[in-house]
């Protein structure tokens, strides 16, 4: 059976190109951005281009800052751990090794959290395999401006280890601090992060009133940032992924005795992009069963089909075993849950992401300040 996977347009820009282009802009040689004295990348976690377009009346500043063409495509899987690592290394998942939210540690029965696992699941800091882009520019001031709770975490270390961390919990104060740092340190690169939309989207859904209220706050913060930066500072607003709402009646629950679990040893990934790690010799049977049952509403593929299609980019031998034997990427508005687990907390989440749809993969690339 041949796969019909979505294909990126030939000239589509990737999220992995943003930070290299920002450093190039500081040297006056970027293909994407005008020259700048300092550069800020403002990452709004969970703000897909389609989410912004659908709620543009609640984000007038951001909506008017660009056109439909001012977008980039995030990586696959379209999840925070993979995307932020790709943004900050310039590498796809097959190179940096963060192949999803949860992935098997090869040779073990342990499926580790790729975002918090350095602190909770025993992931070594060498698990992230690609060089950090901030490390390649030791002559420049480099800052990470984010919530204080992210200071000193393993994920911060493996993506931004050489940057000076500046913890500011209030969003408006955070963007103002980023603008101050850009002015005080000419030539600086500044990573500015806000997770408000993602957190509320997971809990309530991006179509909820709470999400809209958060979007209005983020929009006001972006406006404040644009007003606060000095004339030579360039600002790019982007995101790691978009979001799809999956209400409870659209959940696909995998229960004890389910035929789709026959031959499945471990499940990784996340609800809209499963990594299925199979028992020895059962990968073909699992692939056939899932294709027959779920092929109408999900892309179901073997590891080799996914890697041959370039979904993970070039895959290092050390990374190959982290990818599931079978991958299930939701195409329609569904999400898969292992209902055998005693902890049902994940099933209470509404907003989801991780798959290949445009809603999840296309994110804004908005230019402010010297880049406008």
Coordinates of C-alpha atoms in Angstrom, one line a residue, residues 49-357:
X49 CA -1.2 30.1 11.7
X50 CA -4.7 28.8 11.4
X51 CA -5.4 29.4 15.1
X52 CA -4.3 33.0 14.7
X53 CA -6.3 33.5 11.5
X54 CA -9.5 32.1 13.1
X55 CA -9.2 34.4 16.1
X56 CA -7.6 37.4 14.3
X57 CA -10.2 39.8 15.8
X58 CA -8.8 39.0 19.3
X59 CA -5.2 39.4 18.1
X60 CA -5.3 42.5 15.9
X61 CA -1.7 43.4 16.3
X62 CA -0.3 40.0 15.4
X63 CA -2.9 39.4 12.6
X64 CA -1.9 42.7 11.0
X65 CA 1.8 42.1 11.3
X66 CA 2.0 39.7 8.4
X67 CA 0.1 38.1 5.5
X68 CA -0.9 34.5 4.8
X69 CA 2.6 34.0 3.3
X70 CA 4.4 35.0 6.5
X71 CA 4.6 31.4 7.8
X72 CA 7.1 28.6 8.3
X73 CA 6.6 24.9 8.7
X74 CA 7.5 23.3 12.0
X75 CA 9.2 19.9 12.2
X76 CA 7.7 16.4 12.5
X77 CA 6.5 15.4 15.0
X78 CA 4.9 18.8 15.6
X79 CA 5.5 18.8 19.3
X80 CA 7.3 21.2 21.7
X81 CA 10.3 19.0 22.6
X82 CA 11.0 18.2 18.9
X83 CA 10.2 21.7 17.6
X84 CA 12.1 23.8 20.1
X85 CA 15.1 21.6 19.8
X86 CA 14.9 22.0 16.0
X87 CA 14.6 25.7 16.3
X88 CA 17.6 26.0 18.6
X89 CA 19.9 23.6 16.8
X90 CA 18.7 24.1 13.2
X91 CA 18.5 20.3 12.9
X92 CA 15.5 17.9 12.3
X93 CA 14.6 15.2 14.7
X94 CA 16.6 12.5 12.9
X95 CA 19.7 14.5 13.7
X96 CA 19.1 15.9 17.2
X97 CA 17.3 12.8 18.3
X98 CA 14.2 14.2 20.1
X99 CA 11.7 12.2 18.0
X100 CA 8.6 13.1 19.9
X101 CA 7.1 13.8 23.3
X102 CA 7.8 10.3 24.6
X103 CA 10.3 7.9 23.0
X104 CA 11.8 4.5 23.8
X105 CA 15.3 4.4 25.1
X106 CA 16.8 1.7 22.7
X107 CA 17.6 -1.5 24.4
X108 CA 15.2 -0.9 27.3
X109 CA 11.5 -1.1 28.1
X110 CA 11.6 2.5 29.2
X111 CA 9.7 5.2 27.3
X112 CA 11.1 8.5 28.4
X113 CA 9.6 12.0 28.4
X114 CA 11.7 14.0 25.9
X115 CA 10.8 17.4 27.4
X116 CA 11.2 16.8 31.1
X117 CA 13.0 13.5 31.1
X118 CA 16.4 14.9 31.7
X119 CA 15.1 15.8 35.2
X120 CA 12.6 13.0 35.7
X121 CA 13.4 10.0 33.5
X122 CA 17.1 9.7 33.7
X123 CA 17.8 11.0 30.2
X124 CA 21.5 11.9 29.8
X125 CA 22.3 15.4 28.6
X126 CA 24.0 13.8 25.6
X127 CA 20.6 12.4 24.5
X128 CA 20.2 15.6 22.4
X129 CA 22.8 15.1 19.8
X130 CA 23.0 18.3 17.7
X131 CA 25.2 21.3 18.5
X132 CA 23.4 24.2 20.0
X133 CA 23.3 27.2 17.7
X134 CA 24.1 29.6 20.6
X135 CA 27.3 27.7 21.2
X136 CA 28.5 28.5 17.7
X137 CA 28.5 32.3 18.5
X138 CA 30.6 32.7 21.6
X139 CA 31.5 36.2 20.7
X140 CA 27.9 37.4 21.0
X141 CA 25.7 38.1 24.1
X142 CA 23.1 35.4 24.2
X143 CA 20.1 35.4 26.5
X144 CA 17.1 33.1 27.2
X145 CA 14.2 35.1 28.7
X146 CA 11.5 32.8 30.0
X147 CA 9.6 31.8 33.2
X148 CA 11.8 31.2 36.2
X149 CA 10.7 27.6 36.5
X150 CA 12.7 26.7 33.4
X151 CA 16.0 27.9 34.8
X152 CA 18.5 25.0 35.2
X153 CA 16.3 22.3 33.7
X154 CA 17.8 19.7 31.5
X155 CA 15.9 20.8 28.4
X156 CA 17.0 24.4 28.8
X157 CA 20.6 23.1 29.1
X158 CA 20.6 20.9 26.0
X159 CA 19.0 23.6 23.8
X160 CA 20.3 26.9 25.3
X161 CA 23.2 25.9 27.5
X162 CA 25.5 28.8 26.6
X163 CA 22.8 31.5 26.9
X164 CA 22.4 33.5 30.1
X165 CA 19.0 32.6 31.6
X166 CA 16.8 35.5 32.7
X167 CA 13.7 34.4 34.6
X168 CA 10.7 36.7 34.5
X169 CA 7.3 35.3 35.3
X170 CA 5.0 38.1 34.2
X171 CA 4.6 38.2 30.4
X172 CA 4.6 41.9 29.9
X173 CA 7.6 42.3 32.2
X174 CA 9.3 39.5 30.3
X175 CA 9.0 41.1 26.9
X176 CA 10.1 44.5 28.3
X177 CA 13.2 42.8 29.8
X178 CA 14.0 41.2 26.4
X179 CA 13.8 44.6 24.8
X180 CA 16.1 46.1 27.5
X181 CA 18.7 43.3 27.0
X182 CA 18.7 43.9 23.2
X183 CA 19.4 47.6 23.7
X184 CA 22.0 47.1 26.5
X185 CA 23.9 44.5 24.6
X186 CA 24.4 45.4 20.9
X187 CA 24.8 42.3 18.8
X188 CA 22.8 40.1 21.2
X189 CA 20.7 37.1 20.3
X190 CA 17.7 36.8 22.6
X191 CA 15.3 33.8 22.9
X192 CA 12.0 35.0 24.4
X193 CA 9.4 32.3 25.3
X194 CA 5.7 32.3 26.3
X195 CA 3.8 29.1 27.0
X196 CA 0.4 30.6 28.0
X197 CA -1.5 29.6 24.9
X198 CA -0.2 26.0 24.9
X199 CA -1.0 25.4 28.5
X200 CA -4.5 26.8 28.3
X201 CA -5.1 25.1 24.9
X202 CA -4.3 21.7 26.3
X203 CA -6.6 22.2 29.3
X204 CA -9.5 24.0 27.7
X205 CA -9.0 23.9 23.9
X206 CA -8.0 26.6 21.6
X207 CA -11.7 27.4 20.8
X208 CA -12.4 28.2 24.5
X209 CA -13.0 31.6 26.0
X210 CA -10.0 31.1 28.2
X211 CA -7.7 30.6 25.2
X212 CA -9.1 33.7 23.5
X213 CA -8.4 35.7 26.7
X214 CA -4.8 34.4 26.7
X215 CA -4.4 35.2 23.0
X216 CA -5.4 38.8 23.8
X217 CA -2.8 39.0 26.5
X218 CA -0.1 37.6 24.2
X219 CA -1.1 40.0 21.4
X220 CA -0.8 42.9 23.9
X221 CA 2.6 41.6 24.9
X222 CA 3.8 41.4 21.3
X223 CA 2.5 45.0 20.7
X224 CA 4.4 46.1 23.8
X225 CA 7.6 44.4 22.6
X226 CA 7.4 46.1 19.2
X227 CA 7.0 49.5 21.0
X228 CA 9.8 48.8 23.4
X229 CA 12.6 47.7 21.1
X230 CA 15.2 50.2 20.0
X231 CA 15.3 51.1 16.3
X232 CA 18.0 48.6 15.3
X233 CA 16.6 45.6 17.0
X234 CA 14.8 43.0 14.9
X235 CA 12.1 40.8 16.3
X236 CA 10.6 37.6 14.8
X237 CA 7.4 36.1 16.3
X238 CA 6.9 32.4 15.6
X239 CA 5.7 29.2 17.3
X240 CA 6.6 25.6 17.7
X241 CA 3.3 24.1 16.6
X242 CA -0.4 24.8 16.1
X243 CA -3.3 23.1 17.9
X244 CA -6.3 20.9 17.1
X245 CA -9.2 20.5 19.6
X246 CA -10.2 16.9 20.3
X247 CA -13.2 16.7 22.6
X248 CA -13.9 13.5 24.6
X249 CA -16.3 12.0 22.0
X250 CA -13.5 12.1 19.4
X251 CA -11.0 10.2 21.6
X252 CA -10.0 6.7 20.4
X253 CA -9.4 4.6 23.6
X254 CA -7.2 1.5 23.3
X255 CA -8.4 -0.9 26.0
X256 CA -7.3 -4.3 27.3
X257 CA -8.1 -7.0 24.7
X258 CA -8.2 -4.5 21.8
X259 CA -6.9 -6.2 18.7
X260 CA -4.9 -3.1 17.8
X261 CA -2.7 -3.8 20.8
X262 CA -1.8 -7.3 19.7
X263 CA 1.9 -7.3 19.2
X264 CA 2.4 -3.9 20.6
X265 CA 5.0 -3.9 23.4
X266 CA 5.3 -0.2 24.2
X267 CA 3.5 3.0 23.1
X268 CA 5.3 6.3 22.9
X269 CA 4.8 9.6 21.1
X270 CA 1.6 11.5 22.0
X271 CA -2.1 11.2 21.3
X272 CA -2.0 12.5 17.7
X273 CA 1.3 10.9 16.8
X274 CA 1.9 7.4 18.2
X275 CA 5.2 5.6 18.2
X276 CA 4.3 1.9 18.5
X277 CA 7.2 -0.3 19.6
X278 CA 6.3 -3.9 18.7
X279 CA 7.2 -7.3 19.9
X280 CA 10.0 -9.0 17.9
X281 CA 8.7 -10.2 14.6
X282 CA 5.3 -8.5 14.9
X283 CA 5.9 -5.1 13.2
X284 CA 4.4 -6.2 9.9
X285 CA 1.2 -7.6 11.5
X286 CA 0.8 -4.5 13.7
X287 CA 1.2 -2.2 10.6
X288 CA -1.4 -4.2 8.7
X289 CA -3.9 -4.2 11.6
X290 CA -3.6 -0.5 12.2
X291 CA -3.8 0.3 8.5
X292 CA -6.9 -1.7 8.1
X293 CA -8.6 -0.2 11.1
X294 CA -7.3 3.4 11.1
X295 CA -5.9 4.1 7.6
X296 CA -9.0 6.1 6.8
X297 CA -8.4 8.7 9.4
X298 CA -4.7 8.5 10.2
X299 CA -1.4 8.1 8.3
X300 CA -0.2 4.7 9.4
X301 CA 3.4 3.9 8.3
X302 CA 6.4 1.8 9.1
X303 CA 9.6 3.3 10.5
X304 CA 11.3 2.8 7.1
X305 CA 8.4 4.4 5.2
X306 CA 8.6 7.4 7.5
X307 CA 12.3 7.8 7.3
X308 CA 12.4 7.2 3.5
X309 CA 9.8 9.9 3.2
X310 CA 12.1 12.3 5.0
X311 CA 9.7 13.0 7.8
X312 CA 12.5 13.1 10.4
X313 CA 15.2 14.4 8.1
X314 CA 18.4 12.4 7.8
X315 CA 18.3 9.8 10.6
X316 CA 21.5 9.0 12.5
X317 CA 22.0 5.4 13.3
X318 CA 21.9 6.3 17.0
X319 CA 18.5 7.8 16.6
X320 CA 16.8 5.1 14.5
X321 CA 15.9 2.9 17.4
X322 CA 14.1 5.7 19.1
X323 CA 11.5 5.8 16.3
X324 CA 8.6 3.5 16.6
X325 CA 8.3 0.3 14.5
X326 CA 4.9 1.7 13.4
X327 CA 3.8 5.3 13.4
X328 CA 0.2 6.5 13.6
X329 CA -0.3 10.2 12.8
X330 CA -3.8 11.4 13.1
X331 CA -5.3 13.0 9.9
X332 CA -8.8 13.8 11.2
X333 CA -9.8 15.4 14.5
X334 CA -9.0 12.4 16.7
X335 CA -6.5 11.4 19.4
X336 CA -5.4 8.0 20.6
X337 CA -5.1 7.1 24.3
X338 CA -3.9 4.0 26.1
X339 CA -6.9 3.4 28.3
X340 CA -5.1 0.7 30.2
X341 CA -3.1 3.3 32.1
X342 CA -4.3 4.1 35.6
X343 CA -3.6 7.8 35.2
X344 CA -6.3 9.2 33.0
X345 CA -5.1 12.8 33.3
X346 CA -4.0 13.0 29.7
X347 CA -7.5 12.1 28.5
X348 CA -8.8 15.4 30.1
X349 CA -6.7 17.4 27.6
X350 CA -8.6 19.1 24.8
X351 CA -6.0 20.8 22.6
X352 CA -3.6 18.4 20.9
X353 CA -0.8 18.4 18.3
X354 CA 2.0 16.3 17.0
X355 CA 0.8 15.2 13.6
X356 CA 1.2 16.3 9.9
X357 CA -1.8 18.4 9.3

